[in-house]
Short mmCIF file of C-alpha atoms in Angstrom, two decimals:
data_model
loop_
_atom_site.label_atom_id
_atom_site.label_comp_id
_atom_site.label_asym_id
_atom_site.label_seq_id
_atom_site.Cartn_x
_atom_site.Cartn_y
_atom_site.Cartn_z
CA MET A 818 10.23 24.70 13.73
CA VAL A 819 13.30 26.00 12.03
CA LEU A 820 15.90 23.95 9.69
CA LEU A 821 19.38 25.10 8.44
CA ALA A 822 21.81 22.84 7.52
CA ALA A 823 25.09 23.65 5.20
CA ALA A 824 26.39 20.20 3.93
CA GLY A 825 29.58 19.38 1.82
CA THR A 826 30.58 16.02 0.51
CA ALA A 827 33.49 14.14 -1.21
CA GLY A 828 34.82 11.34 -3.41
CA PRO A 829 34.97 9.45 -6.38
CA LEU A 830 31.71 8.88 -9.24
CA PRO A 831 30.21 5.62 -7.73
CA LEU A 832 31.23 2.37 -9.86
CA PRO A 833 29.35 -0.40 -10.14
CA LEU A 834 28.10 -2.16 -6.84
CA ALA A 835 30.24 -5.11 -7.39
CA ALA A 836 33.33 -3.31 -7.58
CA GLN A 837 32.36 -0.48 -4.83
CA ARG A 838 34.69 0.15 -1.85
CA PHE A 839 35.12 4.09 -1.83
CA TRP A 840 34.08 6.14 1.17
CA ARG A 841 32.39 9.67 0.99
CA THR A 842 32.91 11.82 3.58
CA THR A 843 29.85 14.41 4.95
CA LEU A 844 29.97 17.02 7.72
CA TYR A 845 27.54 19.67 8.34
CA PRO A 846 25.97 21.11 11.43
CA TYR A 847 21.94 22.46 12.26
CA VAL A 848 19.76 24.15 13.78
CA TYR A 849 16.25 23.54 14.86
CA TYR A 850 13.43 23.85 17.64
CA SER A 851 11.17 21.48 19.19
CA SER A 852 8.95 22.24 22.31
CA ILE A 853 10.35 20.45 24.94
CA ASP A 854 13.99 20.89 24.77
CA GLY A 855 14.09 24.61 23.15
CA PHE A 856 16.20 25.60 20.92
CA TRP A 857 19.58 22.38 19.70
CA GLY A 858 22.59 23.08 17.82
CA ALA A 859 23.51 20.52 17.17
CA ALA A 860 26.94 18.90 14.14
CA HIS A 861 26.65 15.98 11.86
CA PHE A 862 29.22 13.90 10.56
CA SER A 863 29.54 10.75 7.87
CA LYS A 864 32.01 8.39 6.26
CA TYR A 865 30.23 6.44 3.99
CA SER A 866 30.44 4.18 0.66
CA PRO A 867 27.97 4.66 -1.52
CA ILE A 868 25.50 1.81 -2.73
CA GLY A 869 26.02 3.37 -6.26
CA PHE A 870 22.76 3.49 -9.00
CA ALA A 871 21.98 -0.01 -7.88
CA GLU A 872 18.11 -0.54 -7.06
CA ARG A 873 18.38 -1.60 -3.37
CA PRO A 874 16.24 -0.81 -0.37
CA GLU A 875 19.43 -0.19 1.39
CA PRO A 876 20.68 3.53 2.03
CA ASN A 877 24.24 2.69 1.36
CA SER A 878 27.12 -0.63 1.88
CA ALA A 879 28.39 0.69 4.62
CA ALA A 880 28.29 4.37 6.98
CA LEU A 881 30.52 5.56 10.13
CA THR A 882 28.56 8.52 11.54
CA LEU A 883 28.96 10.94 14.51
CA ASP A 884 26.39 13.62 16.10
CA ALA A 885 26.93 15.34 17.71
CA SER A 886 23.92 18.08 19.82
CA ALA A 887 23.04 20.32 22.60
CA SER A 888 19.57 22.35 23.34
CA THR A 889 19.06 25.23 25.31
CA GLN A 890 17.76 23.25 28.17
CA GLY A 891 20.15 20.91 29.02
CA SER A 892 20.32 18.84 26.88
CA TYR A 893 21.88 16.87 24.40
CA ALA A 894 23.31 13.45 23.04
CA ILE A 895 26.53 12.50 21.42
CA VAL A 896 26.27 8.80 19.03
CA ALA A 897 28.87 7.38 17.61
CA ASP A 898 27.37 4.20 14.55
CA ALA A 899 28.15 1.87 12.37
CA GLN A 900 26.24 -0.02 9.66
CA ALA A 901 27.39 -2.15 7.65
CA PRO A 902 23.40 -3.11 5.53
CA ALA A 903 25.36 -4.53 2.46
CA TRP A 904 28.74 -4.06 2.39
CA TRP A 905 29.01 -8.50 2.98
CA THR A 906 26.17 -10.90 0.74
CA GLY A 907 23.46 -11.76 2.88
CA TRP A 908 24.66 -9.99 6.30
CA ARG A 909 23.92 -7.19 8.33
CA ALA A 910 25.71 -5.13 11.38
CA ALA A 911 25.42 -1.99 13.30
CA PHE A 912 27.29 -1.45 16.42
CA THR A 913 26.39 2.00 18.43
CA LEU A 914 28.19 4.35 21.79
CA ALA A 915 25.50 6.28 22.73
CA ALA A 916 26.32 9.22 25.35
CA ALA A 917 22.74 11.40 26.25
CA ARG A 918 20.94 12.93 28.61
CA ALA A 919 17.58 14.28 28.30
CA ASN A 920 17.03 16.53 30.76
CA ARG A 921 13.29 17.58 30.56
CA LEU A 922 11.52 13.80 29.64
CA GLY A 923 8.45 13.84 30.55
CA TYR A 924 7.03 11.85 34.45
CA TYR A 925 3.57 11.55 35.01
CA GLY A 926 3.36 8.96 37.20
CA LEU A 927 3.07 4.92 35.95
CA GLY A 928 -0.40 3.12 34.98
CA ASN A 929 -2.39 4.01 31.31
CA ALA A 930 -4.65 6.61 33.73
CA THR A 931 -2.23 9.02 34.74
CA VAL A 932 -3.56 12.47 34.98
CA TYR A 933 -2.65 15.56 33.70
CA SER A 934 -3.12 19.33 35.50
CA ALA A 935 -1.62 22.40 33.92
CA ASP A 936 -2.45 23.70 37.45
CA SER A 937 -0.21 21.51 39.22
CA VAL A 938 2.53 23.48 36.90
CA MET A 939 3.23 26.47 38.76
CA PRO A 940 6.88 28.60 39.54
CA GLY A 941 7.24 26.85 42.89
CA ARG A 942 7.24 23.85 40.63
CA PRO A 943 7.91 23.88 37.25
CA TYR A 944 9.64 20.45 37.00
CA PHE A 945 6.31 18.55 38.15
CA TYR A 946 5.67 16.59 35.13
CA LYS A 947 9.08 16.48 33.90
CA VAL A 948 12.42 14.55 35.68
CA SER A 949 16.21 14.30 33.89
CA ARG A 950 17.52 11.14 32.57
CA THR A 951 20.94 10.41 31.80
CA THR A 952 22.16 6.97 29.28
CA SER A 953 25.12 5.10 28.34
CA THR A 954 24.86 2.33 25.72
CA ALA A 955 26.78 0.39 24.29
CA ARG A 956 24.50 -1.77 21.51
CA LEU A 957 25.41 -4.70 18.89
CA THR A 958 23.12 -5.80 16.47
CA VAL A 959 23.62 -8.56 13.59
CA GLN A 960 21.29 -10.15 10.94
CA ARG A 961 21.78 -12.82 8.62
CA ARG A 962 19.34 -12.97 5.64
CA VAL A 963 17.21 -16.89 5.40
CA VAL A 964 15.81 -16.57 2.32
CA GLY A 965 14.05 -13.89 0.66
CA PRO A 966 12.98 -10.81 3.03
CA LEU A 967 13.24 -13.37 6.02
CA ARG A 968 16.76 -12.72 7.96
CA LEU A 969 17.18 -13.67 11.61
CA LEU A 970 18.99 -11.31 14.33
CA ALA A 971 20.67 -11.65 16.96
CA GLY A 972 22.27 -8.58 19.67
CA ALA A 973 23.06 -7.52 22.92
CA ALA A 974 23.82 -4.25 24.38
CA LEU A 975 24.94 -2.62 27.80
CA GLN A 976 23.12 0.91 29.24
CA HIS A 977 23.10 2.86 32.04
CA THR A 978 20.57 4.77 33.31
CA ASP A 979 20.56 7.44 36.40
CA TYR A 980 17.60 10.29 36.52
CA ARG A 981 18.04 13.46 38.26
CA GLU A 982 15.18 15.19 40.36
CA LEU A 983 14.69 19.09 38.64
CA PRO A 984 14.80 21.54 41.26
CA GLY A 985 10.66 22.10 42.87
CA GLU A 986 8.49 19.39 44.26
CA SER A 987 7.81 16.72 40.97
CA MET A 988 5.67 13.65 40.42
CA PHE A 989 8.86 11.74 40.21
CA ALA A 990 10.18 12.79 43.40
CA ARG A 991 7.17 11.94 45.37
CA ASP A 992 7.21 8.28 43.71
CA HIS A 993 10.75 7.59 43.88
CA ALA A 994 9.68 8.64 47.39
CA SER A 995 7.25 6.11 47.88
CA GLY A 996 9.09 3.46 46.75
CA ALA A 997 7.07 3.25 43.06
CA VAL A 998 10.17 3.93 41.14
CA ASP A 999 12.14 1.19 42.34
CA SER A 1000 15.65 3.20 45.27
CA SER A 1001 17.74 0.53 43.61
CA THR A 1002 17.23 1.28 40.31
CA VAL A 1003 18.44 4.48 40.15
CA PRO A 1004 20.78 4.54 38.91
CA PHE A 1005 20.19 1.26 36.52
CA THR A 1006 22.47 -0.69 34.59
CA ASP A 1007 20.97 -3.43 32.11
CA LYS A 1008 21.84 -6.01 30.30
CA VAL A 1009 20.10 -7.48 27.71
CA VAL A 1010 20.06 -10.34 24.94
CA ARG A 1011 17.47 -10.44 21.62
CA ALA A 1012 16.62 -12.83 19.08
CA GLY A 1013 13.78 -12.10 16.56
CA VAL A 1014 12.75 -12.84 13.17
CA VAL A 1015 12.60 -9.67 10.30
CA MET A 1016 10.55 -9.21 7.42
CA ASP A 1017 11.69 -6.77 5.72
CA MET A 1018 9.97 -6.13 2.03
CA ARG A 1019 10.24 -2.14 1.01
CA ASP A 1020 11.35 -0.86 -1.77
CA ASN A 1021 13.70 1.77 0.14
CA GLU A 1022 14.77 1.40 4.26
CA VAL A 1023 14.74 5.73 4.43
CA ASP A 1024 11.50 6.66 2.95
CA PRO A 1025 9.73 3.52 2.09
CA HIS A 1026 6.79 4.05 -0.92
CA ARG A 1027 5.60 0.77 -0.74
CA GLY A 1028 6.43 -3.26 0.70
CA VAL A 1029 5.74 -4.40 3.96
CA PHE A 1030 8.39 -4.00 7.31
CA ALA A 1031 7.65 -6.05 10.22
CA GLU A 1032 9.12 -8.41 13.46
CA ALA A 1033 8.91 -10.50 16.23
CA LEU A 1034 12.02 -9.99 18.85
CA TYR A 1035 12.50 -11.17 22.28
CA ALA A 1036 15.04 -9.78 24.47
CA SER A 1037 15.96 -10.90 28.73
CA GLY A 1038 17.22 -7.81 30.25
CA THR A 1039 18.48 -8.17 33.87
CA GLY A 1040 15.79 -8.23 35.73
CA TYR A 1041 13.06 -8.42 33.13
CA THR A 1042 11.49 -10.02 30.15
CA ARG A 1043 10.52 -8.08 26.65
CA THR A 1044 8.69 -9.79 23.66
CA THR A 1045 7.56 -7.23 20.54
CA ALA A 1046 5.69 -7.27 17.74
CA ALA A 1047 5.25 -5.06 14.64
CA ALA A 1048 3.86 -4.30 11.55
CA ARG A 1049 4.13 -1.24 9.27
CA VAL A 1050 2.43 -1.23 5.59
CA TYR A 1051 3.42 1.03 2.92
CA LEU A 1052 0.88 1.46 -0.43
CA HIS A 1053 1.51 3.61 -3.45
CA PRO A 1054 -1.83 3.35 -5.29
CA VAL A 1055 -0.96 6.84 -7.77
CA GLU A 1056 1.99 8.56 -8.72
CA ARG A 1057 2.51 11.23 -5.50
CA VAL A 1058 0.16 9.99 -3.46
CA ILE A 1059 2.36 6.77 -0.35
CA LEU A 1060 -0.31 5.14 2.53
CA ALA A 1061 1.30 4.17 5.36
CA ALA A 1062 0.30 2.23 8.28
CA ARG A 1063 1.86 0.69 11.95
CA LEU A 1064 0.86 -1.90 14.19
CA ALA A 1065 2.98 -2.77 17.24
CA GLY A 1066 2.54 -3.84 20.91
CA GLU A 1067 4.74 -4.87 23.66
CA ARG A 1068 5.25 -6.86 27.27
CA MET A 1069 7.72 -7.60 29.73
CA GLY A 1070 8.07 -9.42 32.56
CA GLY A 1071 9.65 -9.74 35.50
CA THR A 1072 10.60 -6.85 37.70
CA PRO A 1073 11.51 -3.94 34.76
CA PRO A 1074 12.33 -0.64 36.18
CA VAL A 1075 10.90 2.30 34.99
CA ALA A 1076 14.38 2.90 33.17
CA VAL A 1077 13.46 0.30 30.24
CA GLN A 1078 8.99 0.34 30.23
CA THR A 1079 9.79 4.31 29.16
CA THR A 1080 11.05 2.46 26.04
CA MET A 1081 10.45 -0.28 23.09
CA GLU A 1082 12.41 -2.32 21.79
CA SER A 1083 12.77 -2.34 17.82
CA SER A 1084 15.33 -4.36 15.24
CA GLU A 1085 16.62 -0.91 14.02
CA GLN A 1086 16.91 1.16 17.94
CA PRO A 1087 15.02 1.08 20.95
CA PHE A 1088 12.55 4.40 20.77
CA ILE A 1089 10.33 6.23 24.24
CA ALA A 1090 7.50 4.87 24.35
CA VAL A 1091 4.38 6.17 24.97
CA GLY A 1092 4.47 9.65 23.36
CA GLY A 1093 6.44 11.64 21.20
CA TYR A 1094 7.79 11.66 17.54
CA ARG A 1095 8.72 7.74 17.20
CA SER A 1096 5.21 6.08 19.38
CA LEU A 1097 2.71 9.02 19.82
CA ARG A 1098 2.65 12.42 18.35
CA GLY A 1099 0.81 15.19 19.47
CA TYR A 1100 1.41 14.43 23.51
CA TYR A 1101 5.17 15.22 25.77
CA ASP A 1102 7.96 12.34 25.13
CA ALA A 1103 7.44 9.67 27.74
CA ARG A 1104 3.60 10.74 28.50
CA PHE A 1105 2.63 7.26 29.34
CA THR A 1106 4.85 4.34 31.90
CA GLY A 1107 4.25 0.42 32.26
CA PRO A 1108 5.95 -2.71 31.18
CA GLY A 1109 2.70 -3.01 28.76
CA LYS A 1110 2.53 -1.28 25.22
CA LEU A 1111 0.10 -0.75 22.26
CA LEU A 1112 0.34 1.04 19.41
CA GLY A 1113 -1.35 2.17 16.06
CA GLY A 1114 -1.42 4.68 13.28
CA VAL A 1115 -2.21 5.71 9.21
CA GLU A 1116 -0.69 7.89 7.46
CA VAL A 1117 -0.86 10.00 3.64
CA ARG A 1118 1.89 11.27 2.31
CA TYR A 1119 1.70 13.71 -0.86
CA ALA A 1120 4.26 14.70 -2.74
CA LEU A 1121 4.42 18.55 -3.32
CA ILE A 1122 7.59 17.62 -5.45
CA TRP A 1123 8.12 14.52 -7.12
CA ALA A 1124 11.51 13.56 -8.30
CA PRO A 1125 12.39 9.87 -6.93
CA THR A 1126 16.29 9.64 -6.10
CA ILE A 1127 17.42 12.94 -6.00
CA VAL A 1128 14.22 15.17 -4.24
CA GLU A 1129 10.76 14.15 -2.16
CA LEU A 1130 8.94 17.60 -0.55
CA MET A 1131 6.01 15.20 1.07
CA LEU A 1132 3.55 17.09 3.33
CA VAL A 1133 1.76 14.40 5.62
CA GLY A 1134 -1.27 14.29 7.14
CA PHE A 1135 -1.19 11.79 10.42
CA TYR A 1136 -3.33 9.57 13.03
CA ASP A 1137 -1.67 7.76 16.18
CA GLU A 1138 -3.26 6.13 19.18
CA GLY A 1139 -1.66 4.17 21.83
CA ARG A 1140 -1.28 3.26 25.18
CA VAL A 1141 0.26 1.03 27.96
CA PHE A 1142 -1.02 -1.80 30.24
CA ASP A 1143 -0.04 -1.48 33.68
CA ALA A 1144 1.99 -3.82 35.99
CA GLY A 1145 -0.55 -7.56 36.43
CA GLN A 1146 -2.56 -6.41 33.01
CA PRO A 1147 -2.07 -8.59 29.44
CA ALA A 1148 -1.12 -6.48 26.52
CA LYS A 1149 -3.81 -7.31 24.25
CA LEU A 1150 -5.58 -5.57 20.85
CA THR A 1151 -7.87 -3.26 22.23
CA SER A 1152 -9.84 -0.18 21.58
CA ALA A 1153 -10.16 0.33 25.30
CA GLY A 1154 -8.28 3.45 26.59
CA LEU A 1155 -6.28 4.48 23.94
CA HIS A 1156 -4.51 7.60 23.31
CA ARG A 1157 -5.14 9.51 20.46
CA SER A 1158 -3.48 12.39 18.11
CA GLY A 1159 -3.05 14.36 15.29
CA GLY A 1160 -1.28 16.46 12.85
CA VAL A 1161 0.48 17.26 9.72
CA GLU A 1162 4.42 17.55 8.56
CA LEU A 1163 6.84 18.45 6.39
CA ALA A 1164 9.16 15.95 4.99
CA ALA A 1165 12.29 15.91 2.68
CA ARG A 1166 13.77 13.67 1.30
CA LEU A 1167 17.44 14.27 -0.40
CA LEU A 1168 19.13 11.71 -2.96
CA ARG A 1169 19.51 8.50 -1.77
CA ASN A 1170 19.57 8.21 1.94
CA SER A 1171 19.30 12.10 4.10
CA LEU A 1172 15.48 13.19 5.28
CA VAL A 1173 14.40 15.51 7.25
CA VAL A 1174 10.65 16.01 8.91
CA VAL A 1175 9.07 19.11 10.77
CA GLY A 1176 5.30 18.53 11.49
CA TRP A 1177 2.74 19.40 15.01
CA GLY A 1178 1.19 17.28 16.12
CA LYS A 1179 -2.12 17.56 18.93
CA GLY A 1180 -3.56 15.35 22.01
CA SER A 1181 -6.06 15.76 24.17
CA GLU A 1182 -3.59 17.93 26.67
CA GLY A 1183 -2.56 20.14 24.30
CA SER A 1184 -0.05 20.30 20.68
CA GLN A 1185 4.06 19.67 20.21
CA LEU A 1186 6.46 20.84 17.51
CA LEU A 1187 7.82 17.97 15.71
CA PHE A 1188 11.05 16.62 14.47
CA GLY A 1189 12.73 13.81 13.20
CA THR A 1190 15.77 12.70 11.16
CA THR A 1191 13.91 9.70 10.08
CA TRP A 1192 10.00 9.09 9.45
CA SER A 1193 8.39 7.83 13.04
CA TYR A 1194 7.55 4.63 11.08
#
């Protein structure tokens, strides 16, 4: 996996936090490779108001960003994002507009016990376990601090999702024809309202070394409901070692379509689950699809280069577990039916708000190259 980046910044020197209302600008291109989509070319633009030298967990006071990327396999993403984590005392807000196409998204059928057979992929049907998904999204989140690290959350989202069958026979085409994938939900327009509670005790939001992050969320969408709970713990036992762990679960009520079963909610942004960088590394994106989800994992991060707030280069070993629960099954904490993976990563943090992660993960069906601009959790 290759990362090429060139960055430029401009702006005055930082001022005391109370006086900060100036902005800096960053623009850079980069290239990377993924097992699923091949080579990506991307550009990142941001205009942000820095925190300065104050010891705060937020990456900045506020930021406006625009990211555009495209892959050699026909995938693309255009994301405009406005974040204000520390602009107003006691409040934080985020608004995102996004248009994306995952042109090689995984689809292996519905349920936790779906079987992968390498023999099913052949010249006449090279995309047997893949489908093209296009989404257009508008998402708003507002959080209000109640006391200490405790915040209340409210949000809304509007998302339009459509699927396109790729050439040749595929699992998605089979399920679409049989009715397992409801034709009335392809395409699907989702109107969502969300509420929840967030407890955030991390020392740094981009690259936490110690602390606890927990969230309990409830969402009501078009024809379904979603309840999500997650907790992440970060320990710093010795100078160069960080330990991280995550446990998360989700259940859905009503009649959720495939478009929403393939994602898991969070107070930040929803992510693909189960399978992929944010949920079960080493497995294909969206490898397992179901209305209930359970995720767990541990990481050991060792600093090869250690200059906090300036630069860190971390070697990471990880172990992930996850599963989905089929329609009608209760989502619960269990050791049964878990899919497992492990791997290694190399993560570079620059200054306060930049993080790049590359790595390799292996599950029972093969391995995947990994790339991220945030930690998996």
